[in-house]
PDB file of C-alpha atoms in Angstrom:
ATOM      1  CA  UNK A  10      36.818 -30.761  38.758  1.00 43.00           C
ATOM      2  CA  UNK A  11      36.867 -26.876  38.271  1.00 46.00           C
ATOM      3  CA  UNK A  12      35.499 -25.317  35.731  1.00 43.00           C
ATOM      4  CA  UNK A  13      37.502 -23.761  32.943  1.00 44.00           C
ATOM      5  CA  UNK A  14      37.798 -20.505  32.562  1.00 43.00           C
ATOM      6  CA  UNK A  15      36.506 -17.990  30.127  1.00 44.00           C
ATOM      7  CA  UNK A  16      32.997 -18.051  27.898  1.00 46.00           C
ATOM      8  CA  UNK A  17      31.421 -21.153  27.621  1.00 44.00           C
ATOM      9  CA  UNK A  18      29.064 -22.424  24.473  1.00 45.00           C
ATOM     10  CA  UNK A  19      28.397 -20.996  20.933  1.00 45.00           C
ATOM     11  CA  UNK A  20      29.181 -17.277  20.731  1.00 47.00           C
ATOM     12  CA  UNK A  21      26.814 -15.076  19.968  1.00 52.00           C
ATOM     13  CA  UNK A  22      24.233 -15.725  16.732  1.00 58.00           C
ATOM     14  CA  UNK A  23      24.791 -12.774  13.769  1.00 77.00           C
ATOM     15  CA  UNK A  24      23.058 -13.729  11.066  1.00 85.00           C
ATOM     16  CA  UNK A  25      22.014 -10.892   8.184  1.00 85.00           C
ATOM     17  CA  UNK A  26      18.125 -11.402   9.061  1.00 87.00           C
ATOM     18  CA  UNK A  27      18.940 -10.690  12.851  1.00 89.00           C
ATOM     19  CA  UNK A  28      21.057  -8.027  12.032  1.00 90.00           C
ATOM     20  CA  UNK A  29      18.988  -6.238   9.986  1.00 89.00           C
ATOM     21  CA  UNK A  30      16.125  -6.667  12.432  1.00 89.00           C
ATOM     22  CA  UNK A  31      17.902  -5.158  15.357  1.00 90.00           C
ATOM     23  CA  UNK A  32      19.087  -2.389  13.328  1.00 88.00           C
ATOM     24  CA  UNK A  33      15.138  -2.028  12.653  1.00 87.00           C
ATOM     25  CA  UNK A  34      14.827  -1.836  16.043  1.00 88.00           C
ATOM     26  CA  UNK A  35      17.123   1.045  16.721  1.00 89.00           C
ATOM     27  CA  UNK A  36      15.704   2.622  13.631  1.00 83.00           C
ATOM     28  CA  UNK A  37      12.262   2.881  14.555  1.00 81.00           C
ATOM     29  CA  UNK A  38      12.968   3.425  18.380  1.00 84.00           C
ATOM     30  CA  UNK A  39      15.625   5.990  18.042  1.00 83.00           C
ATOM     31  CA  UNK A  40      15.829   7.534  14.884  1.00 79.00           C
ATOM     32  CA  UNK A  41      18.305   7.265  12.081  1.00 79.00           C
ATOM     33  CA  UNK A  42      21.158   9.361  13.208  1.00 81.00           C
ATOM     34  CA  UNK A  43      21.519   7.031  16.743  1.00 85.00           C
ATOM     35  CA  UNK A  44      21.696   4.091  14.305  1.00 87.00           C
ATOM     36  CA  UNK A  45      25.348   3.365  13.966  1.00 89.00           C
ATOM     37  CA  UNK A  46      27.427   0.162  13.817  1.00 90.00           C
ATOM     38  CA  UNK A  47      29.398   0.189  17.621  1.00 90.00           C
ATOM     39  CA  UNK A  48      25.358   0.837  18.736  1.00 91.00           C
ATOM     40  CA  UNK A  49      24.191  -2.064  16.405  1.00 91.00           C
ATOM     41  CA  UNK A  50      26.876  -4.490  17.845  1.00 91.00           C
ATOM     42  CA  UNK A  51      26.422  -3.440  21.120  1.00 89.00           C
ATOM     43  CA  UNK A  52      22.527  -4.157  20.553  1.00 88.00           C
ATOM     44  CA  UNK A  53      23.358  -7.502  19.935  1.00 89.00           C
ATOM     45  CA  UNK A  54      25.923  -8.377  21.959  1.00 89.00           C
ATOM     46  CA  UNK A  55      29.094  -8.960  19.873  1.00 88.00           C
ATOM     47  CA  UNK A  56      31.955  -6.951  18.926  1.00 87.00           C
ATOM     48  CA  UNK A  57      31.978  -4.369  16.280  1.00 85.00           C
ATOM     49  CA  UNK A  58      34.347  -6.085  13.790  1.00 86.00           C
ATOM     50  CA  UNK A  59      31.925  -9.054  14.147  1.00 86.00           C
ATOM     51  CA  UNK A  60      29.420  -6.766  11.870  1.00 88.00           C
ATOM     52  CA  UNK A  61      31.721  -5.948   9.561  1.00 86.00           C
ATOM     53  CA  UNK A  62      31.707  -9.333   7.900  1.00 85.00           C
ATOM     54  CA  UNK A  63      27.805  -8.575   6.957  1.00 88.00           C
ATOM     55  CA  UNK A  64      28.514  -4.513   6.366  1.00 87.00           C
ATOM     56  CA  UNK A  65      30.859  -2.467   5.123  1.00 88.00           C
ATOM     57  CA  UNK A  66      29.775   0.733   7.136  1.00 88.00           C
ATOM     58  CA  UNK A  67      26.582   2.355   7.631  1.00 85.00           C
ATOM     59  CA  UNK A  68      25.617   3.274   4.730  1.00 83.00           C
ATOM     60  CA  UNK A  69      25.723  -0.356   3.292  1.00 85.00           C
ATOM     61  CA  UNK A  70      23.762  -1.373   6.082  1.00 87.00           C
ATOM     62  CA  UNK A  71      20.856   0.898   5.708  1.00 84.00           C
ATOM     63  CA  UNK A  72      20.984  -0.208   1.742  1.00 84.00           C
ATOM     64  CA  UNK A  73      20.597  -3.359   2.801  1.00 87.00           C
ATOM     65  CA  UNK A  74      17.472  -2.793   5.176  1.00 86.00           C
ATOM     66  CA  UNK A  75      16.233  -0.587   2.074  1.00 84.00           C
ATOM     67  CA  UNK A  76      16.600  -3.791   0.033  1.00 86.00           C
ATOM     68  CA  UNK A  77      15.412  -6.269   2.702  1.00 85.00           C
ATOM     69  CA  UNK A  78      12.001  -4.383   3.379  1.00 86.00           C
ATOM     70  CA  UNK A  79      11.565  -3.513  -0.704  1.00 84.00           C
ATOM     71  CA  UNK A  80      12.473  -7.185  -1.678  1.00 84.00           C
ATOM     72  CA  UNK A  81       9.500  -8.224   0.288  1.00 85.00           C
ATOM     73  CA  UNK A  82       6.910  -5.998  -0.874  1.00 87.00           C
ATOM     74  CA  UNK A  83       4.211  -7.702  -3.203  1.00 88.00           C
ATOM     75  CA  UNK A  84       4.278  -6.839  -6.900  1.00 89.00           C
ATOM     76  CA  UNK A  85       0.832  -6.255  -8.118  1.00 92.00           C
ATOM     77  CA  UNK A  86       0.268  -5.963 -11.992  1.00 93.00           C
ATOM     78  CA  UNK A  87      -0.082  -2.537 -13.214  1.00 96.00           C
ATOM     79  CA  UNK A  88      -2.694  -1.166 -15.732  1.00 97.00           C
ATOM     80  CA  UNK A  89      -1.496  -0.966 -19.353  1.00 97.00           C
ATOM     81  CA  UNK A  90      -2.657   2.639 -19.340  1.00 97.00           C
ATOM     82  CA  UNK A  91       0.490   4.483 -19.160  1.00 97.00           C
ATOM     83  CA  UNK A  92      -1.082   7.580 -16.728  1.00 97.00           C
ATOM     84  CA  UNK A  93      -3.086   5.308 -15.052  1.00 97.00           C
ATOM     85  CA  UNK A  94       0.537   3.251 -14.210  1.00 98.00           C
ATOM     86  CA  UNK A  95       2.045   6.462 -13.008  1.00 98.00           C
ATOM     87  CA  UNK A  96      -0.815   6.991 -10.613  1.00 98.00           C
ATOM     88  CA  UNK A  97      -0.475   3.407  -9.554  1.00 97.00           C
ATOM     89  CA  UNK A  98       3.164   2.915  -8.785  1.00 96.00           C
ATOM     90  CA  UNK A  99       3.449   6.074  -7.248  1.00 96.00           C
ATOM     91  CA  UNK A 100       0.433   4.974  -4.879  1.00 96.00           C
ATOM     92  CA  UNK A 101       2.012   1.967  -4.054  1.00 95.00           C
ATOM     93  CA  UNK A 102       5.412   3.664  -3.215  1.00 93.00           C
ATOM     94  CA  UNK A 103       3.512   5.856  -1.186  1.00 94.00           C
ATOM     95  CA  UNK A 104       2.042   2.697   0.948  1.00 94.00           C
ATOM     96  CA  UNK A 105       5.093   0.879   1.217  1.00 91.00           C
ATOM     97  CA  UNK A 106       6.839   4.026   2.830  1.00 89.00           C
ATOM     98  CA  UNK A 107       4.001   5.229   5.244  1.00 91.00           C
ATOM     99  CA  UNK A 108       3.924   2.180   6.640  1.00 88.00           C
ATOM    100  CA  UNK A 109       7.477   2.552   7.585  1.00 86.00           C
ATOM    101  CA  UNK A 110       8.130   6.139   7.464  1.00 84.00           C
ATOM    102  CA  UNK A 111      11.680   6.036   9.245  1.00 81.00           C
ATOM    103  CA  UNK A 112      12.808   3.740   6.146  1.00 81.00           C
ATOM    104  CA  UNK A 113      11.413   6.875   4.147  1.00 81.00           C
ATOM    105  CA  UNK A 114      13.448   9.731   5.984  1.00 78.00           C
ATOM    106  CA  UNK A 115      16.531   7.379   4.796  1.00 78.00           C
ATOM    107  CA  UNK A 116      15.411   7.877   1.056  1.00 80.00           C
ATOM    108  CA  UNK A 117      15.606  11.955   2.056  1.00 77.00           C
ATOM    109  CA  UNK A 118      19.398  10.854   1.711  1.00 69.00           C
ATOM    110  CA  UNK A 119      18.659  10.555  -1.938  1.00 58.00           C
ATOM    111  CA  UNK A 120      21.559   8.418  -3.210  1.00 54.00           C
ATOM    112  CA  UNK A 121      19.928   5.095  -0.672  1.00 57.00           C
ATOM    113  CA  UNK A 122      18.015   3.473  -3.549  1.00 64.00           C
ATOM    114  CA  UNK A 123      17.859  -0.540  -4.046  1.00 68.00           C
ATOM    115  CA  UNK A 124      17.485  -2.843  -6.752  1.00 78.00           C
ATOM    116  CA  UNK A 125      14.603  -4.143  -5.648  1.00 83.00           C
ATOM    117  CA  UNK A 126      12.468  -1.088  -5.307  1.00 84.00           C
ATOM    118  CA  UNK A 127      13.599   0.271  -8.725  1.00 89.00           C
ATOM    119  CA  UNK A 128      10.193  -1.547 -10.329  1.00 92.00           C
ATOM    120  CA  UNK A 129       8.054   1.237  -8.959  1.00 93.00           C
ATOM    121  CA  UNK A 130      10.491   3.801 -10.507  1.00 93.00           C
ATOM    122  CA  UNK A 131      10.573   1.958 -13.541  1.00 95.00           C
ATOM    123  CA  UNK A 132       6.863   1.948 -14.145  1.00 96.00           C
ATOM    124  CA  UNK A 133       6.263   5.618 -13.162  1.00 96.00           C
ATOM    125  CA  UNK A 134       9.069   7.028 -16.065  1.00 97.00           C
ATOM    126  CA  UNK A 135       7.791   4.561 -17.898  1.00 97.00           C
ATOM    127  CA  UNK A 136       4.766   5.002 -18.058  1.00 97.00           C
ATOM    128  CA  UNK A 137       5.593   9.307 -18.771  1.00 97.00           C
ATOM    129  CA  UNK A 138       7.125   8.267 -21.461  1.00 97.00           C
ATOM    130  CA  UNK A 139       4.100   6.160 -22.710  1.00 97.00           C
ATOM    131  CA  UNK A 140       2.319   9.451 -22.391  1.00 96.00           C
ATOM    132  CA  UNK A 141       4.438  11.143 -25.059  1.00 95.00           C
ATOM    133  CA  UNK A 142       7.148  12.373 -22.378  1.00 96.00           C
ATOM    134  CA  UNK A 143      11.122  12.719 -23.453  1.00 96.00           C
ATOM    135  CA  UNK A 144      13.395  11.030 -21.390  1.00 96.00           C
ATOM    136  CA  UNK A 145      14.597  14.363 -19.518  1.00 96.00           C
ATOM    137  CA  UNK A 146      11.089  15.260 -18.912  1.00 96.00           C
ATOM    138  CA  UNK A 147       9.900  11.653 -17.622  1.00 97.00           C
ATOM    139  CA  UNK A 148      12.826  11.361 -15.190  1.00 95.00           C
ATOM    140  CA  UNK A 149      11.979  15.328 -13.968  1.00 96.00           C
ATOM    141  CA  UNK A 150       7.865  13.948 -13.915  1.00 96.00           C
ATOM    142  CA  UNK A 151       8.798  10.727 -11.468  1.00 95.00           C
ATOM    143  CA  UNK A 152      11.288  13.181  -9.301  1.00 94.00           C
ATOM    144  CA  UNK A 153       8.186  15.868  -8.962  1.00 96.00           C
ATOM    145  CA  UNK A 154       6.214  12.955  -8.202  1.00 96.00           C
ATOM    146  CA  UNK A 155       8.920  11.306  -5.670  1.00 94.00           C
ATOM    147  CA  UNK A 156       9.179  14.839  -3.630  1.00 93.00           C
ATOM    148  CA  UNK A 157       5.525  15.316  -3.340  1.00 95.00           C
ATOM    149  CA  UNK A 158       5.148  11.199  -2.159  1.00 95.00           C
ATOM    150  CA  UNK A 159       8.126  11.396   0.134  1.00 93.00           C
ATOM    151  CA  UNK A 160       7.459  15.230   1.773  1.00 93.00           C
ATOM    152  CA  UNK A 161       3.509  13.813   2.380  1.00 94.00           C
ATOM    153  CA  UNK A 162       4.517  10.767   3.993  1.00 92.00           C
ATOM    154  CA  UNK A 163       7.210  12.692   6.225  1.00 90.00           C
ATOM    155  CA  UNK A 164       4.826  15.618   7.441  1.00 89.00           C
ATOM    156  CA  UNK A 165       2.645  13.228   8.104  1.00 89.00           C
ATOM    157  CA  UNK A 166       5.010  11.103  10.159  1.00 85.00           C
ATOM    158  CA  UNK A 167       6.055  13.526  12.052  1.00 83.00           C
ATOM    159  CA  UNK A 168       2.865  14.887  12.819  1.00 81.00           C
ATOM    160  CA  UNK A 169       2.049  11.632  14.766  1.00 80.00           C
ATOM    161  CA  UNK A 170       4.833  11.774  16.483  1.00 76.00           C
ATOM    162  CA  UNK A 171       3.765  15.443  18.051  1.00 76.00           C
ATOM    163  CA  UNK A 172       0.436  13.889  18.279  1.00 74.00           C
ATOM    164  CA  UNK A 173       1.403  10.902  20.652  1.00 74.00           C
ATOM    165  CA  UNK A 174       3.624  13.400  22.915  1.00 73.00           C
ATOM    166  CA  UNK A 175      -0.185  14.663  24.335  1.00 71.00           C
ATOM    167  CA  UNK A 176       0.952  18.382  24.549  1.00 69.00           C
ATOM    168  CA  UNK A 177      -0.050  21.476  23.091  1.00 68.00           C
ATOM    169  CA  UNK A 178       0.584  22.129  19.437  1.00 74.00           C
ATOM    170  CA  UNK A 179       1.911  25.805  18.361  1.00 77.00           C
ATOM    171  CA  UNK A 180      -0.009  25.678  15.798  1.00 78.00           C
ATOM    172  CA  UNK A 181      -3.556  25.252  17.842  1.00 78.00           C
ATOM    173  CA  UNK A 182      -2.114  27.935  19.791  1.00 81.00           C
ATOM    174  CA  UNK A 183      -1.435  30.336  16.559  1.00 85.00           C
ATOM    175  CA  UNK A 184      -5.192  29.395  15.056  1.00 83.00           C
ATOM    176  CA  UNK A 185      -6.810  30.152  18.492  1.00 81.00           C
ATOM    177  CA  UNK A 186      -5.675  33.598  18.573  1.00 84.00           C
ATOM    178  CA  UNK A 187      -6.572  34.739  14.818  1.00 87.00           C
ATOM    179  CA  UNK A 188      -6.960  38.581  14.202  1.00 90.00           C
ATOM    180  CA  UNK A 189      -9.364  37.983  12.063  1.00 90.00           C
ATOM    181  CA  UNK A 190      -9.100  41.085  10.533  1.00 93.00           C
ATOM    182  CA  UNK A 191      -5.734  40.708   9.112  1.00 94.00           C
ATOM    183  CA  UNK A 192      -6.037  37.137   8.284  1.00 93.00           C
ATOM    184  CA  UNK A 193      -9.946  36.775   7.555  1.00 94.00           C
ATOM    185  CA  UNK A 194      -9.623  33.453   4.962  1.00 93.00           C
ATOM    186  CA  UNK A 195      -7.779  31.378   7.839  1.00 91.00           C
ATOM    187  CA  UNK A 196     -10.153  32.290  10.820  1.00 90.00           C
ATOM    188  CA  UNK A 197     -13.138  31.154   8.849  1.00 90.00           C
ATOM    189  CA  UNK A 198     -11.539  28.128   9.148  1.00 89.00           C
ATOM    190  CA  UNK A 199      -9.625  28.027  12.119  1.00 85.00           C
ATOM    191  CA  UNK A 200     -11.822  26.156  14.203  1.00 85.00           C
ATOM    192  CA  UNK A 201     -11.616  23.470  11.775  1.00 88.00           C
ATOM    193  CA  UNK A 202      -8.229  23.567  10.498  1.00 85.00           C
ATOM    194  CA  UNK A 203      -6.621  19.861  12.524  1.00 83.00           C
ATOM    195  CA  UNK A 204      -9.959  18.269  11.157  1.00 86.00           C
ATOM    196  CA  UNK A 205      -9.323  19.231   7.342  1.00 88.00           C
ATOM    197  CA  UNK A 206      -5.269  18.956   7.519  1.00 86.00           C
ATOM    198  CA  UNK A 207      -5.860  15.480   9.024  1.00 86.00           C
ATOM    199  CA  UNK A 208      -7.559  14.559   6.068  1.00 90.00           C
ATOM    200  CA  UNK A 209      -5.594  11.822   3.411  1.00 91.00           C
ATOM    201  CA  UNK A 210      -5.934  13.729   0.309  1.00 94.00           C
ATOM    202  CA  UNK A 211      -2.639  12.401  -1.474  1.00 95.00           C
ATOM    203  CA  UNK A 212      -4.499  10.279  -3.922  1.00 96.00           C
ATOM    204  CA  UNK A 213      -6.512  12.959  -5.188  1.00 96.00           C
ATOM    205  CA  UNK A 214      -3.683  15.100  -5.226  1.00 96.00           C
ATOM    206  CA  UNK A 215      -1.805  12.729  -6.784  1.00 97.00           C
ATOM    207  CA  UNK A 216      -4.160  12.522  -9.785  1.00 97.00           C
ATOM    208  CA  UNK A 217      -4.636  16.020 -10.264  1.00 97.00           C
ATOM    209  CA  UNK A 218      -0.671  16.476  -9.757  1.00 96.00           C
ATOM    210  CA  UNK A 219       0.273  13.611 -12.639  1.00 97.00           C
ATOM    211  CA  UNK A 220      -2.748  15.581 -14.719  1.00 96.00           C
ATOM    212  CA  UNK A 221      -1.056  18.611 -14.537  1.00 96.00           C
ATOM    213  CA  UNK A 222       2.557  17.841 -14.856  1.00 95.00           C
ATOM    214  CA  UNK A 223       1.603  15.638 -18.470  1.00 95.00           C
ATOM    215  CA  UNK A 224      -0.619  18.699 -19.554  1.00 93.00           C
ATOM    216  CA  UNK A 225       2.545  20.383 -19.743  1.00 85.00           C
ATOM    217  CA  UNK A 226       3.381  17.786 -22.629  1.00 77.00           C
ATOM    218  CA  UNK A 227       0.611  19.142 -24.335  1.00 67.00           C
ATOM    219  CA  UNK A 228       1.274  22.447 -25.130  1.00 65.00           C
TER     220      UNK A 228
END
């Protein structure tokens, strides 16, 4: 008997979870501007429209890989002292994000922000306005403390990135040929400047940050 003609079996599987994982995928590998919806269906196999019954456009889908990856994050108790719960949330923001810093360059957007990540920011103005903060100045206290988080985590990102290429930084080549007489403080430490840049210093920096923005409160 001959065959019929045209596909044969269950067409092709697009559930949200594999969705959102290939558009991971494309994410991580290629970057946010290469992630787009006729690339994500063509990732997995299916038409377009097909998508368009889990995502309205792009921006909805890279909400919902916001909300997929903050919905999964553990929610540790924070400490009852309010500064002590700025330091805290803002620490674990930072470790959610490094650990998947091309989900932070989406937040650079700065309107991509999920209901289930909002707990962090929550406890952070919260806990400035435990500290004696007005509401203007404890929503201008966890944006201060947002840019420094997010422009750490992104410098640092990208820094790996040039690292992994193996090829000669500018930078190394600026440092290596100092005049030291017309920049004496940075030659004195040229030699060791990748060593002490490398360095994580954000939780100290944090501190002294939080510290100085409250002091402010103070006066």
């Amino acid at each position: 008997m001959p065959r019929p003609s045209g596909r044969i079996g269950r067409p092709p599987s697009t559930s949200r979870e594999q969705i959102l994982e290939a558009a991971r995928a494309i994410l991580d590998r290629d970057g946010r501007e290469k992630l787009t919806i006729r690339r994500l269906a063509a990732e997995l196999g299916v038409g377009a429209t097909t998508l368009y019954h889990h995502v309205r456009d792009k921006d909805d889908l890279l909400v919902q890989l916001l909300e997929h990856y903050a919905g999964q994050l553990p929610r540790p108790g924070l400490p009852d002292d309010p500064r002590e719960r700025i330091v805290a949330a803002a620490i674990l923001m930072h470790d959610a994000l490094a650990a998947r810093p091309e989900l932070a360059e989406v937040l650079t957007a700065d309107d991509f922000l999920g209901e289930s990540a909002l707990w962090m920011v929550e406890a952070i103005v919260g806990g400035a306005l435990g500290c004696g903060c007005p509401p203007e100045r404890a929503v201008e206290l966890y944006r201060n403390v947002w840019y420094y988080t997010i422009g750490e985590i992104l410098v640092r990102a990208r820094a790996a990135r040039r690292a992994a290429e193996d090829r000669p930084r500018y930078r190394d080549r600026v440092f290596a040929a100092l005049d030291g007489a017309r920049f004496p403080n940075l030659a004195a430490v040229g030699d060791r400047w990748p060593e002490l840049a490398a360095r994580d210093t954000y939780r100290a920096g944090l501190r002294a940050f939080v510290d100085g923005l409250l002091a402010q409160e103070s006066r």
